[in-house]
PDB file of C-alpha atoms and ligand atoms in Angstrom:
ATOM      1  CA  MET F  20       1.579 -31.966 -34.904  1.00  0.00           C
ATOM      2  CA  ARG F  21      -2.078 -32.924 -35.240  1.00  0.00           C
ATOM      3  CA  ILE F  22      -3.138 -35.321 -37.995  1.00  0.00           C
ATOM      4  CA  ARG F  23      -6.991 -36.310 -38.122  1.00  0.00           C
ATOM      5  CA  LEU F  24      -7.901 -40.053 -38.607  1.00  0.00           C
ATOM      6  CA  ARG F  25     -11.392 -41.418 -39.813  1.00  0.00           C
ATOM      7  CA  SER F  26     -11.810 -44.568 -40.965  1.00  0.00           C
ATOM      8  CA  PHE F  27     -15.496 -46.353 -42.308  1.00  0.00           C
ATOM      9  CA  GLY F  28     -17.545 -49.285 -43.028  1.00  0.00           C
ATOM     10  CA  THR F  29     -15.872 -52.692 -41.382  1.00  0.00           C
ATOM     11  CA  LEU F  30     -12.481 -50.893 -40.561  1.00  0.00           C
ATOM     12  CA  ARG F  31     -14.202 -48.481 -38.261  1.00  0.00           C
ATOM     13  CA  ARG F  32     -14.446 -50.639 -35.309  1.00  0.00           C
ATOM     14  CA  ASP F  33     -11.214 -52.181 -35.516  1.00  0.00           C
ATOM     15  CA  LEU F  34      -9.256 -48.545 -36.030  1.00  0.00           C
ATOM     16  CA  GLY F  35     -10.917 -46.666 -33.494  1.00  0.00           C
ATOM     17  CA  GLY F  36     -13.394 -44.301 -36.105  1.00  0.00           C
ATOM     18  CA  ASP F  37     -13.174 -40.881 -35.763  1.00  0.00           C
ATOM     19  CA  LEU F  38      -9.433 -39.654 -34.218  1.00  0.00           C
ATOM     20  CA  ILE F  39      -6.798 -37.106 -33.961  1.00  0.00           C
ATOM     21  CA  LEU F  40      -3.247 -38.034 -33.511  1.00  0.00           C
ATOM     22  CA  GLU F  41      -0.727 -36.163 -32.057  1.00  0.00           C
ATOM     23  CA  MET F  42       2.267 -36.726 -33.795  1.00  0.00           C
ATOM     24  CA  ASP F  43       5.922 -35.438 -33.552  1.00  0.00           C
ATOM     25  CA  GLU F  44       7.053 -33.566 -36.494  1.00  0.00           C
ATOM     26  CA  GLY F  45       8.411 -35.083 -39.944  1.00  0.00           C
ATOM     27  CA  SER F  46       5.902 -38.109 -38.457  1.00  0.00           C
ATOM     28  CA  LEU F  47       5.353 -40.672 -42.024  1.00  0.00           C
ATOM     29  CA  LEU F  48       1.820 -41.947 -43.099  1.00  0.00           C
ATOM     30  CA  ARG F  49       3.132 -45.259 -41.631  1.00  0.00           C
ATOM     31  CA  ASP F  50       4.075 -44.021 -37.833  1.00  0.00           C
ATOM     32  CA  ALA F  51       0.530 -43.141 -38.106  1.00  0.00           C
ATOM     33  CA  LEU F  52      -1.054 -46.120 -39.414  1.00  0.00           C
ATOM     34  CA  LEU F  53       1.198 -48.075 -37.070  1.00  0.00           C
ATOM     35  CA  SER F  54      -0.074 -46.502 -33.744  1.00  0.00           C
ATOM     36  CA  LEU F  55      -3.386 -47.940 -34.255  1.00  0.00           C
ATOM     37  CA  ARG F  56      -4.514 -50.718 -32.111  1.00  0.00           C
ATOM     38  CA  ARG F  57      -5.114 -53.948 -34.951  1.00  0.00           C
ATOM     39  CA  HIS F  58      -2.954 -51.973 -37.452  1.00  0.00           C
ATOM     40  CA  GLU F  59      -2.509 -55.310 -38.574  1.00  0.00           C
ATOM     41  CA  ARG F  60      -5.912 -55.187 -40.692  1.00  0.00           C
ATOM     42  CA  LEU F  61      -4.423 -52.172 -42.569  1.00  0.00           C
ATOM     43  CA  VAL F  62      -0.539 -52.973 -42.950  1.00  0.00           C
ATOM     44  CA  ASP F  63       1.151 -55.895 -43.874  1.00  0.00           C
ATOM     45  CA  GLY F  64       5.130 -55.149 -43.646  1.00  0.00           C
ATOM     46  CA  LEU F  65       5.624 -52.223 -44.967  1.00  0.00           C
ATOM     47  CA  ARG F  66       2.782 -52.217 -47.235  1.00  0.00           C
ATOM     48  CA  ILE F  67      -0.801 -51.212 -47.631  1.00  0.00           C
ATOM     49  CA  LYS F  68      -2.645 -53.555 -47.886  1.00  0.00           C
ATOM     50  CA  ASP F  69      -4.437 -54.624 -51.297  1.00  0.00           C
ATOM     51  CA  ASP F  70      -8.254 -54.551 -49.854  1.00  0.00           C
ATOM     52  CA  VAL F  71      -7.674 -51.193 -47.862  1.00  0.00           C
ATOM     53  CA  TYR F  72      -7.239 -47.870 -49.532  1.00  0.00           C
ATOM     54  CA  VAL F  73      -5.608 -44.753 -47.496  1.00  0.00           C
ATOM     55  CA  LEU F  74      -6.208 -41.602 -48.601  1.00  0.00           C
ATOM     56  CA  VAL F  75      -4.788 -38.417 -47.158  1.00  0.00           C
ATOM     57  CA  ASN F  76      -6.296 -34.803 -47.849  1.00  0.00           C
ATOM     58  CA  GLY F  77      -8.880 -36.920 -50.343  1.00  0.00           C
ATOM     59  CA  ARG F  78      -5.996 -38.090 -52.273  1.00  0.00           C
ATOM     60  CA  SER F  79      -5.216 -41.869 -52.767  1.00  0.00           C
ATOM     61  CA  VAL F  80      -1.528 -42.693 -51.375  1.00  0.00           C
ATOM     62  CA  SER F  81      -0.039 -46.141 -51.658  1.00  0.00           C
ATOM     63  CA  ASP F  82       3.402 -45.094 -49.953  1.00  0.00           C
ATOM     64  CA  ILE F  83       3.301 -45.315 -46.816  1.00  0.00           C
ATOM     65  CA  ASN F  84       6.315 -43.466 -46.410  1.00  0.00           C
ATOM     66  CA  THR F  85       4.343 -40.406 -47.073  1.00  0.00           C
ATOM     67  CA  ALA F  86       4.958 -37.195 -45.695  1.00  0.00           C
ATOM     68  CA  LEU F  87       2.532 -36.204 -42.887  1.00  0.00           C
ATOM     69  CA  ARG F  88       2.027 -32.388 -42.295  1.00  0.00           C
ATOM     70  CA  ASP F  89       0.406 -30.897 -39.444  1.00  0.00           C
ATOM     71  CA  GLY F  90      -3.625 -30.198 -39.864  1.00  0.00           C
ATOM     72  CA  ASP F  91      -3.414 -33.474 -42.601  1.00  0.00           C
ATOM     73  CA  GLU F  92      -6.643 -35.928 -42.867  1.00  0.00           C
ATOM     74  CA  ILE F  93      -6.264 -39.660 -43.451  1.00  0.00           C
ATOM     75  CA  ALA F  94      -9.433 -41.615 -44.997  1.00  0.00           C
ATOM     76  CA  ILE F  95      -8.910 -45.416 -44.717  1.00  0.00           C
ATOM     77  CA  VAL F  96     -11.438 -46.925 -46.788  1.00  0.00           C
ATOM     78  CA  PRO F  97     -11.895 -50.842 -47.100  1.00  0.00           C
ATOM     79  CA  ALA F  98     -12.375 -52.069 -50.306  1.00  0.00           C
ATOM     80  CA  ILE F  99     -15.876 -52.644 -51.041  1.00  0.00           C
ATOM     81  CA  ILE F 100     -15.930 -54.718 -54.655  1.00  0.00           C
ATOM     82  CA  GLY F 101     -19.462 -56.520 -55.105  1.00  0.00           C
ATOM     83  CA  GLY F 102     -22.344 -55.268 -57.392  1.00  0.00           C
TER      84      GLY F 102
ATOM     85  CA  MET B  64     -43.247 -33.992 -76.052  1.00  0.00           C
ATOM     86  CA  LEU B  65     -45.346 -36.388 -72.791  1.00  0.00           C
ATOM     87  CA  THR B  66     -48.231 -37.806 -73.811  1.00  0.00           C
ATOM     88  CA  GLU B  67     -51.208 -37.369 -71.400  1.00  0.00           C
ATOM     89  CA  GLY B  68     -50.871 -40.755 -70.503  1.00  0.00           C
ATOM     90  CA  GLU B  69     -47.270 -39.760 -69.737  1.00  0.00           C
ATOM     91  CA  LYS B  70     -48.353 -36.932 -67.594  1.00  0.00           C
ATOM     92  CA  ARG B  71     -50.603 -38.507 -65.387  1.00  0.00           C
ATOM     93  CA  ARG B  72     -48.066 -41.538 -65.102  1.00  0.00           C
ATOM     94  CA  TYR B  73     -45.644 -38.994 -63.718  1.00  0.00           C
ATOM     95  CA  ALA B  74     -47.615 -36.791 -62.152  1.00  0.00           C
ATOM     96  CA  ARG B  75     -46.557 -36.981 -58.113  1.00  0.00           C
ATOM     97  CA  GLN B  76     -42.972 -36.290 -59.339  1.00  0.00           C
ATOM     98  CA  ILE B  77     -43.599 -33.617 -62.267  1.00  0.00           C
ATOM     99  CA  PRO B  78     -43.855 -30.806 -59.799  1.00  0.00           C
ATOM    100  CA  LEU B  79     -40.466 -31.438 -58.788  1.00  0.00           C
ATOM    101  CA  LEU B  80     -39.013 -32.171 -62.277  1.00  0.00           C
ATOM    102  CA  GLY B  81     -41.046 -29.825 -64.451  1.00  0.00           C
ATOM    103  CA  ILE B  82     -42.740 -31.166 -67.350  1.00  0.00           C
ATOM    104  CA  GLU B  83     -38.924 -29.909 -69.200  1.00  0.00           C
ATOM    105  CA  GLY B  84     -36.945 -32.399 -66.556  1.00  0.00           C
ATOM    106  CA  GLN B  85     -39.611 -35.085 -67.496  1.00  0.00           C
ATOM    107  CA  GLU B  86     -39.133 -34.753 -70.750  1.00  0.00           C
ATOM    108  CA  ARG B  87     -35.889 -34.927 -70.797  1.00  0.00           C
ATOM    109  CA  LEU B  88     -35.417 -38.362 -68.672  1.00  0.00           C
ATOM    110  CA  LYS B  89     -37.685 -39.607 -71.825  1.00  0.00           C
ATOM    111  CA  GLY B  90     -35.041 -38.429 -74.043  1.00  0.00           C
ATOM    112  CA  SER B  91     -32.138 -40.022 -71.913  1.00  0.00           C
ATOM    113  CA  LYS B  92     -30.652 -42.818 -72.599  1.00  0.00           C
ATOM    114  CA  VAL B  93     -28.585 -44.962 -70.104  1.00  0.00           C
ATOM    115  CA  LEU B  94     -26.689 -48.202 -70.032  1.00  0.00           C
ATOM    116  CA  ILE B  95     -27.082 -50.143 -67.007  1.00  0.00           C
ATOM    117  CA  ALA B  96     -23.462 -52.136 -66.396  1.00  0.00           C
ATOM    118  CA  GLY B  97     -24.585 -54.911 -64.699  1.00  0.00           C
ATOM    119  CA  ALA B  98     -28.299 -57.049 -63.700  1.00  0.00           C
ATOM    120  CA  GLY B  99     -27.083 -57.928 -60.771  1.00  0.00           C
ATOM    121  CA  GLY B 100     -28.301 -56.657 -57.355  1.00  0.00           C
ATOM    122  CA  LEU B 101     -27.345 -52.699 -58.191  1.00  0.00           C
ATOM    123  CA  GLY B 102     -28.363 -53.119 -61.553  1.00  0.00           C
ATOM    124  CA  SER B 103     -31.548 -54.266 -60.111  1.00  0.00           C
ATOM    125  CA  ALA B 104     -32.398 -51.907 -57.993  1.00  0.00           C
ATOM    126  CA  SER B 105     -31.059 -48.880 -59.847  1.00  0.00           C
ATOM    127  CA  SER B 106     -32.890 -49.731 -62.931  1.00  0.00           C
ATOM    128  CA  TYR B 107     -35.976 -50.325 -61.463  1.00  0.00           C
ATOM    129  CA  TYR B 108     -36.002 -46.685 -60.152  1.00  0.00           C
ATOM    130  CA  LEU B 109     -35.182 -45.395 -63.263  1.00  0.00           C
ATOM    131  CA  ALA B 110     -37.187 -46.932 -65.588  1.00  0.00           C
ATOM    132  CA  ALA B 111     -40.146 -46.252 -63.253  1.00  0.00           C
ATOM    133  CA  ALA B 112     -38.721 -42.808 -63.085  1.00  0.00           C
ATOM    134  CA  GLY B 113     -39.605 -42.544 -67.567  1.00  0.00           C
ATOM    135  CA  VAL B 114     -36.049 -42.738 -68.758  1.00  0.00           C
ATOM    136  CA  GLY B 115     -36.607 -43.420 -71.984  1.00  0.00           C
ATOM    137  CA  HIS B 116     -34.232 -45.770 -72.967  1.00  0.00           C
ATOM    138  CA  MET B 117     -32.593 -47.991 -70.597  1.00  0.00           C
ATOM    139  CA  ARG B 118     -29.849 -50.089 -72.150  1.00  0.00           C
ATOM    140  CA  ILE B 119     -28.908 -53.337 -69.714  1.00  0.00           C
ATOM    141  CA  ALA B 120     -25.677 -55.313 -70.308  1.00  0.00           C
ATOM    142  CA  ASP B 121     -24.912 -58.499 -68.298  1.00  0.00           C
ATOM    143  CA  SER B 122     -23.797 -62.210 -69.781  1.00  0.00           C
ATOM    144  CA  ASP B 123     -25.228 -64.181 -66.993  1.00  0.00           C
ATOM    145  CA  ALA B 124     -27.931 -66.574 -66.274  1.00  0.00           C
ATOM    146  CA  VAL B 125     -30.237 -66.047 -63.243  1.00  0.00           C
ATOM    147  CA  ASP B 126     -28.815 -68.352 -60.132  1.00  0.00           C
ATOM    148  CA  LEU B 127     -31.152 -69.487 -57.192  1.00  0.00           C
ATOM    149  CA  SER B 128     -28.521 -67.663 -54.900  1.00  0.00           C
ATOM    150  CA  ASN B 129     -29.275 -64.240 -56.284  1.00  0.00           C
ATOM    151  CA  LEU B 130     -32.537 -64.084 -55.661  1.00  0.00           C
ATOM    152  CA  ASN B 131     -32.099 -62.899 -52.265  1.00  0.00           C
ATOM    153  CA  ARG B 132     -30.906 -59.364 -53.816  1.00  0.00           C
ATOM    154  CA  GLN B 133     -31.074 -59.427 -57.422  1.00  0.00           C
ATOM    155  CA  ILE B 134     -34.984 -58.127 -57.612  1.00  0.00           C
ATOM    156  CA  LEU B 135     -35.579 -57.892 -61.126  1.00  0.00           C
ATOM    157  CA  HIS B 136     -35.349 -61.795 -62.012  1.00  0.00           C
ATOM    158  CA  ARG B 137     -37.820 -64.554 -60.635  1.00  0.00           C
ATOM    159  CA  VAL B 138     -36.573 -67.694 -62.544  1.00  0.00           C
ATOM    160  CA  PRO B 139     -33.266 -69.601 -62.373  1.00  0.00           C
ATOM    161  CA  GLY B 140     -31.847 -70.320 -65.365  1.00  0.00           C
ATOM    162  CA  LEU B 141     -33.019 -67.640 -67.259  1.00  0.00           C
ATOM    163  CA  ARG B 142     -30.675 -65.072 -69.054  1.00  0.00           C
ATOM    164  CA  LYS B 143     -30.705 -62.007 -67.227  1.00  0.00           C
ATOM    165  CA  THR B 144     -30.639 -59.234 -69.877  1.00  0.00           C
ATOM    166  CA  LEU B 145     -33.963 -61.192 -70.745  1.00  0.00           C
ATOM    167  CA  SER B 146     -35.700 -61.694 -67.306  1.00  0.00           C
ATOM    168  CA  ALA B 147     -34.508 -57.627 -66.777  1.00  0.00           C
ATOM    169  CA  GLU B 148     -36.125 -56.882 -70.132  1.00  0.00           C
ATOM    170  CA  GLU B 149     -39.574 -58.704 -68.995  1.00  0.00           C
ATOM    171  CA  THR B 150     -39.698 -57.219 -65.696  1.00  0.00           C
ATOM    172  CA  LEU B 151     -39.189 -53.386 -66.895  1.00  0.00           C
ATOM    173  CA  ARG B 152     -41.127 -53.619 -70.048  1.00  0.00           C
ATOM    174  CA  SER B 153     -43.567 -54.815 -66.997  1.00  0.00           C
ATOM    175  CA  LEU B 154     -43.166 -51.776 -64.954  1.00  0.00           C
ATOM    176  CA  ASN B 155     -43.031 -49.336 -67.318  1.00  0.00           C
ATOM    177  CA  PRO B 156     -44.685 -50.420 -71.020  1.00  0.00           C
ATOM    178  CA  THR B 157     -43.958 -46.687 -71.978  1.00  0.00           C
ATOM    179  CA  ILE B 158     -40.173 -46.857 -71.895  1.00  0.00           C
ATOM    180  CA  GLU B 159     -37.582 -48.796 -74.245  1.00  0.00           C
ATOM    181  CA  VAL B 160     -35.798 -51.872 -72.413  1.00  0.00           C
ATOM    182  CA  GLU B 161     -32.563 -53.053 -74.726  1.00  0.00           C
ATOM    183  CA  GLY B 162     -31.005 -56.038 -72.973  1.00  0.00           C
ATOM    184  CA  VAL B 163     -27.473 -56.400 -74.101  1.00  0.00           C
ATOM    185  CA  ASP B 164     -26.171 -59.945 -73.473  1.00  0.00           C
ATOM    186  CA  VAL B 165     -22.431 -59.488 -73.732  1.00  0.00           C
ATOM    187  CA  CYS B 166     -19.650 -59.323 -71.107  1.00  0.00           C
ATOM    188  CA  ILE B 167     -18.270 -55.727 -71.086  1.00  0.00           C
ATOM    189  CA  SER B 168     -14.865 -55.573 -72.274  1.00  0.00           C
ATOM    190  CA  GLU B 169     -12.730 -53.370 -73.674  1.00  0.00           C
ATOM    191  CA  SER B 170     -13.790 -54.351 -76.900  1.00  0.00           C
ATOM    192  CA  SER B 171     -17.841 -54.203 -76.318  1.00  0.00           C
ATOM    193  CA  ILE B 172     -17.751 -51.281 -74.062  1.00  0.00           C
ATOM    194  CA  ASP B 173     -18.086 -48.866 -77.147  1.00  0.00           C
ATOM    195  CA  ASP B 174     -20.789 -50.360 -79.278  1.00  0.00           C
ATOM    196  CA  LEU B 175     -22.687 -50.260 -75.438  1.00  0.00           C
ATOM    197  CA  LEU B 176     -22.688 -46.675 -75.062  1.00  0.00           C
ATOM    198  CA  ASN B 177     -23.399 -45.938 -78.799  1.00  0.00           C
ATOM    199  CA  GLY B 178     -25.990 -43.257 -77.515  1.00  0.00           C
ATOM    200  CA  ILE B 179     -26.211 -43.397 -74.547  1.00  0.00           C
ATOM    201  CA  ASP B 180     -25.945 -40.382 -72.106  1.00  0.00           C
ATOM    202  CA  LEU B 181     -25.026 -41.772 -68.879  1.00  0.00           C
ATOM    203  CA  ILE B 182     -23.578 -44.848 -67.614  1.00  0.00           C
ATOM    204  CA  VAL B 183     -24.609 -46.385 -63.928  1.00  0.00           C
ATOM    205  CA  ASP B 184     -21.782 -49.057 -62.929  1.00  0.00           C
ATOM    206  CA  ALA B 185     -23.372 -51.952 -61.183  1.00  0.00           C
ATOM    207  CA  MET B 186     -20.166 -54.310 -61.835  1.00  0.00           C
ATOM    208  CA  ASP B 187     -19.099 -56.901 -59.275  1.00  0.00           C
ATOM    209  CA  SER B 188     -15.259 -56.406 -60.019  1.00  0.00           C
ATOM    210  CA  PHE B 189     -12.750 -53.383 -60.333  1.00  0.00           C
ATOM    211  CA  GLU B 190     -11.145 -54.735 -63.089  1.00  0.00           C
ATOM    212  CA  ALA B 191     -14.735 -54.392 -64.905  1.00  0.00           C
ATOM    213  CA  ARG B 192     -15.336 -51.038 -63.466  1.00  0.00           C
ATOM    214  CA  TYR B 193     -11.872 -49.555 -64.993  1.00  0.00           C
ATOM    215  CA  ILE B 194     -13.378 -50.292 -68.504  1.00  0.00           C
ATOM    216  CA  LEU B 195     -16.347 -48.524 -67.653  1.00  0.00           C
ATOM    217  CA  ASN B 196     -14.096 -45.684 -66.381  1.00  0.00           C
ATOM    218  CA  SER B 197     -11.452 -45.459 -69.262  1.00  0.00           C
ATOM    219  CA  ALA B 198     -14.664 -45.638 -71.407  1.00  0.00           C
ATOM    220  CA  ALA B 199     -16.667 -42.982 -69.344  1.00  0.00           C
ATOM    221  CA  LEU B 200     -13.948 -40.859 -69.464  1.00  0.00           C
ATOM    222  CA  GLU B 201     -13.086 -41.203 -73.526  1.00  0.00           C
ATOM    223  CA  HIS B 202     -16.741 -40.101 -74.483  1.00  0.00           C
ATOM    224  CA  ALA B 203     -17.391 -37.766 -71.560  1.00  0.00           C
ATOM    225  CA  LEU B 204     -20.235 -39.753 -69.968  1.00  0.00           C
ATOM    226  CA  PRO B 205     -20.832 -39.057 -66.469  1.00  0.00           C
ATOM    227  CA  LEU B 206     -20.683 -42.893 -64.751  1.00  0.00           C
ATOM    228  CA  VAL B 207     -22.416 -43.077 -61.282  1.00  0.00           C
ATOM    229  CA  HIS B 208     -20.280 -45.633 -59.405  1.00  0.00           C
ATOM    230  CA  GLY B 209     -21.356 -48.013 -56.819  1.00  0.00           C
ATOM    231  CA  ALA B 210     -20.335 -50.733 -54.935  1.00  0.00           C
ATOM    232  CA  VAL B 211     -21.531 -53.091 -51.887  1.00  0.00           C
ATOM    233  CA  SER B 212     -20.036 -55.451 -49.560  1.00  0.00           C
ATOM    234  CA  GLY B 213     -22.380 -56.916 -46.471  1.00  0.00           C
ATOM    235  CA  PHE B 214     -24.241 -54.294 -44.640  1.00  0.00           C
ATOM    236  CA  ASP B 215     -22.320 -51.768 -46.460  1.00  0.00           C
ATOM    237  CA  GLY B 216     -21.763 -50.009 -49.471  1.00  0.00           C
ATOM    238  CA  GLN B 217     -20.400 -46.517 -51.296  1.00  0.00           C
ATOM    239  CA  VAL B 218     -21.521 -44.502 -54.019  1.00  0.00           C
ATOM    240  CA  THR B 219     -19.602 -41.267 -55.551  1.00  0.00           C
ATOM    241  CA  THR B 220     -20.366 -40.042 -59.633  1.00  0.00           C
ATOM    242  CA  ILE B 221     -17.722 -38.916 -61.998  1.00  0.00           C
ATOM    243  CA  ILE B 222     -17.774 -36.190 -64.070  1.00  0.00           C
ATOM    244  CA  PRO B 223     -15.433 -36.335 -66.647  1.00  0.00           C
ATOM    245  CA  GLY B 224     -13.441 -32.848 -67.026  1.00  0.00           C
ATOM    246  CA  ARG B 225     -14.709 -32.034 -63.572  1.00  0.00           C
ATOM    247  CA  THR B 226     -14.240 -34.512 -61.184  1.00  0.00           C
ATOM    248  CA  ALA B 227     -11.525 -37.608 -59.490  1.00  0.00           C
ATOM    249  CA  CYS B 228     -12.638 -40.512 -61.688  1.00  0.00           C
ATOM    250  CA  LEU B 229     -12.840 -43.693 -60.062  1.00  0.00           C
ATOM    251  CA  ARG B 230      -9.150 -45.141 -60.529  1.00  0.00           C
ATOM    252  CA  CYS B 231      -7.822 -41.503 -59.073  1.00  0.00           C
ATOM    253  CA  MET B 232      -9.756 -43.237 -55.960  1.00  0.00           C
ATOM    254  CA  PHE B 233      -8.680 -46.252 -56.235  1.00  0.00           C
ATOM    255  CA  PRO B 234      -5.631 -46.721 -58.339  1.00  0.00           C
ATOM    256  CA  LYS B 235      -5.360 -50.409 -58.010  1.00  0.00           C
ATOM    257  CA  PRO B 236      -7.515 -53.493 -57.945  1.00  0.00           C
ATOM    258  CA  PRO B 237      -8.312 -55.022 -54.745  1.00  0.00           C
ATOM    259  CA  PRO B 238      -8.460 -59.086 -54.689  1.00  0.00           C
ATOM    260  CA  ARG B 239     -11.406 -60.469 -56.140  1.00  0.00           C
ATOM    261  CA  ASP B 240     -14.075 -61.992 -54.288  1.00  0.00           C
ATOM    262  CA  ALA B 241     -17.596 -62.468 -54.207  1.00  0.00           C
ATOM    263  CA  PRO B 242     -18.894 -60.623 -50.821  1.00  0.00           C
ATOM    264  CA  PRO B 243     -21.832 -61.868 -48.978  1.00  0.00           C
ATOM    265  CA  VAL B 244     -24.400 -58.988 -48.781  1.00  0.00           C
ATOM    266  CA  ILE B 245     -28.044 -58.213 -47.722  1.00  0.00           C
ATOM    267  CA  GLY B 246     -30.283 -57.700 -50.546  1.00  0.00           C
ATOM    268  CA  ALA B 247     -31.447 -53.780 -48.724  1.00  0.00           C
ATOM    269  CA  THR B 248     -27.611 -52.695 -49.321  1.00  0.00           C
ATOM    270  CA  CYS B 249     -28.323 -52.747 -52.547  1.00  0.00           C
ATOM    271  CA  GLY B 250     -31.327 -51.132 -52.450  1.00  0.00           C
ATOM    272  CA  ILE B 251     -29.847 -48.675 -50.694  1.00  0.00           C
ATOM    273  CA  ILE B 252     -26.801 -47.943 -52.825  1.00  0.00           C
ATOM    274  CA  GLY B 253     -28.703 -48.729 -56.052  1.00  0.00           C
ATOM    275  CA  SER B 254     -31.365 -46.097 -55.281  1.00  0.00           C
ATOM    276  CA  ILE B 255     -29.080 -43.521 -54.647  1.00  0.00           C
ATOM    277  CA  GLN B 256     -27.359 -44.085 -57.876  1.00  0.00           C
ATOM    278  CA  ALA B 257     -30.791 -44.066 -59.342  1.00  0.00           C
ATOM    279  CA  MET B 258     -30.991 -40.602 -57.577  1.00  0.00           C
ATOM    280  CA  GLU B 259     -27.596 -39.447 -59.127  1.00  0.00           C
ATOM    281  CA  ALA B 260     -28.553 -40.864 -62.953  1.00  0.00           C
ATOM    282  CA  ILE B 261     -31.838 -39.013 -62.471  1.00  0.00           C
ATOM    283  CA  LYS B 262     -30.323 -35.823 -60.830  1.00  0.00           C
ATOM    284  CA  MET B 263     -27.442 -35.323 -64.059  1.00  0.00           C
ATOM    285  CA  LEU B 264     -29.857 -36.324 -66.239  1.00  0.00           C
ATOM    286  CA  THR B 265     -32.006 -33.465 -65.127  1.00  0.00           C
ATOM    287  CA  GLY B 266     -29.787 -30.790 -64.065  1.00  0.00           C
ATOM    288  CA  PHE B 267     -31.350 -30.474 -60.487  1.00  0.00           C
ATOM    289  CA  GLY B 268     -29.441 -30.284 -57.166  1.00  0.00           C
ATOM    290  CA  GLU B 269     -25.780 -31.207 -56.266  1.00  0.00           C
ATOM    291  CA  PRO B 270     -24.737 -34.546 -57.733  1.00  0.00           C
ATOM    292  CA  LEU B 271     -21.759 -36.323 -55.455  1.00  0.00           C
ATOM    293  CA  ALA B 272     -19.048 -34.653 -57.302  1.00  0.00           C
ATOM    294  CA  ASN B 273     -15.684 -35.494 -55.928  1.00  0.00           C
ATOM    295  CA  ARG B 274     -17.120 -37.018 -53.022  1.00  0.00           C
ATOM    296  CA  LEU B 275     -17.596 -40.705 -51.576  1.00  0.00           C
ATOM    297  CA  LEU B 276     -20.431 -41.602 -50.529  1.00  0.00           C
ATOM    298  CA  ILE B 277     -20.209 -44.409 -47.420  1.00  0.00           C
ATOM    299  CA  TRP B 278     -22.664 -46.244 -46.105  1.00  0.00           C
ATOM    300  CA  ASP B 279     -22.461 -48.358 -42.752  1.00  0.00           C
ATOM    301  CA  GLY B 280     -25.727 -50.166 -42.743  1.00  0.00           C
ATOM    302  CA  ARG B 281     -24.314 -52.268 -39.227  1.00  0.00           C
ATOM    303  CA  CYS B 282     -24.440 -48.671 -37.625  1.00  0.00           C
ATOM    304  CA  ALA B 283     -27.119 -46.965 -39.738  1.00  0.00           C
ATOM    305  CA  GLN B 284     -24.504 -44.266 -40.558  1.00  0.00           C
ATOM    306  CA  MET B 285     -23.699 -42.452 -43.837  1.00  0.00           C
ATOM    307  CA  ASP B 286     -20.615 -40.519 -43.996  1.00  0.00           C
ATOM    308  CA  GLU B 287     -18.400 -38.363 -46.791  1.00  0.00           C
ATOM    309  CA  ILE B 288     -15.012 -38.221 -48.120  1.00  0.00           C
ATOM    310  CA  SER B 289     -13.839 -35.457 -49.959  1.00  0.00           C
ATOM    311  CA  ILE B 290     -11.940 -36.536 -53.310  1.00  0.00           C
ATOM    312  CA  VAL B 291      -9.094 -34.723 -55.281  1.00  0.00           C
ATOM    313  CA  ARG B 292      -8.266 -35.805 -58.889  1.00  0.00           C
ATOM    314  CA  ASN B 293      -4.738 -37.078 -59.160  1.00  0.00           C
ATOM    315  CA  GLU B 294      -2.575 -35.311 -61.486  1.00  0.00           C
ATOM    316  CA  ARG B 295      -0.807 -38.175 -62.235  1.00  0.00           C
ATOM    317  CA  CYS B 296      -4.144 -40.563 -62.294  1.00  0.00           C
ATOM    318  CA  LEU B 297      -3.517 -43.714 -65.186  1.00  0.00           C
ATOM    319  CA  ASP B 298      -7.150 -43.329 -66.503  1.00  0.00           C
ATOM    320  CA  CYS B 299      -7.407 -39.617 -66.515  1.00  0.00           C
ATOM    321  CA  GLY B 300      -4.493 -37.684 -65.686  1.00  0.00           C
ATOM    322  CA  SER B 301      -3.250 -37.017 -69.210  1.00  0.00           C
ATOM    323  CA  ARG B 302      -6.771 -35.135 -69.756  1.00  0.00           C
ATOM    324  CA  SER B 303      -7.350 -31.636 -68.967  1.00  0.00           C
ATOM    325  CA  VAL B 304      -9.615 -30.649 -66.599  1.00  0.00           C
TER     326      VAL B 304
HETATM  327 ZN1   ZN N 216      -8.057 -40.190 -62.676  1.00  0.00          ZN
END
């Protein structure tokens, strides 16, 4: 199945920007995230780091074991805090 | 009703907004939540545009290190609300500017929202932003979220009952941080917040509803992510759409 993965801001260069991932049926969010070079920017053990937000089809997701489906879009956004 | 002086002052935007739109701005009350970098840029443009009543809340004094980005302020040591009042009143003497020297908290927010039509989020922590988010939902007020870090920033407009809320997008607060920031980043994001506020108050254009705009200043690139409301959101989940 085909998953689109976009990363933004300071994460874009580390993670590769706008990617299309070819993945096996039944893959989980963690499979997509761990397939990225420099995935240590995102994932700490088996949880998403506190300074990163991951959205699947526009919904914020905290469970790294979320199942993916063909056509899903993952967005990875660094926490931006300042005012 | 606009005075003749106001018609002249706003002559270059009345063709866009109409007399009616300009009168709506004059009749509007906006809360600028925070007189830092974002609050500086957004309040400047909203005051200049003729928002009739600006309430600006902050509980800090100006520090020398604020001045690379907080263009409301000139004099270290002065209360930020005083400094904001002075700057905005001299920029536009026809509007009311009200500085409120208070920390935004669950106990202060309801008074701060008294009479307010729209909130500009210019806070520097998600703990404070969640207070604004809950209060915006509670009072059914639009909330224009903005945040900055380094060369980067983000903006979205939260419309209770119509869009995802801040908690839908960012369910947990990130670790506290005071990131370095280029002043112009605050200018870009704060200006977009002012634009969103003007659109919401006058009814013009398409707001950034259910869209998170992300500015990457290093590459000068603007992207957007579509956002979907979370039915189980802690803050807006139990409210009807
Ligand atoms: Zn929500």
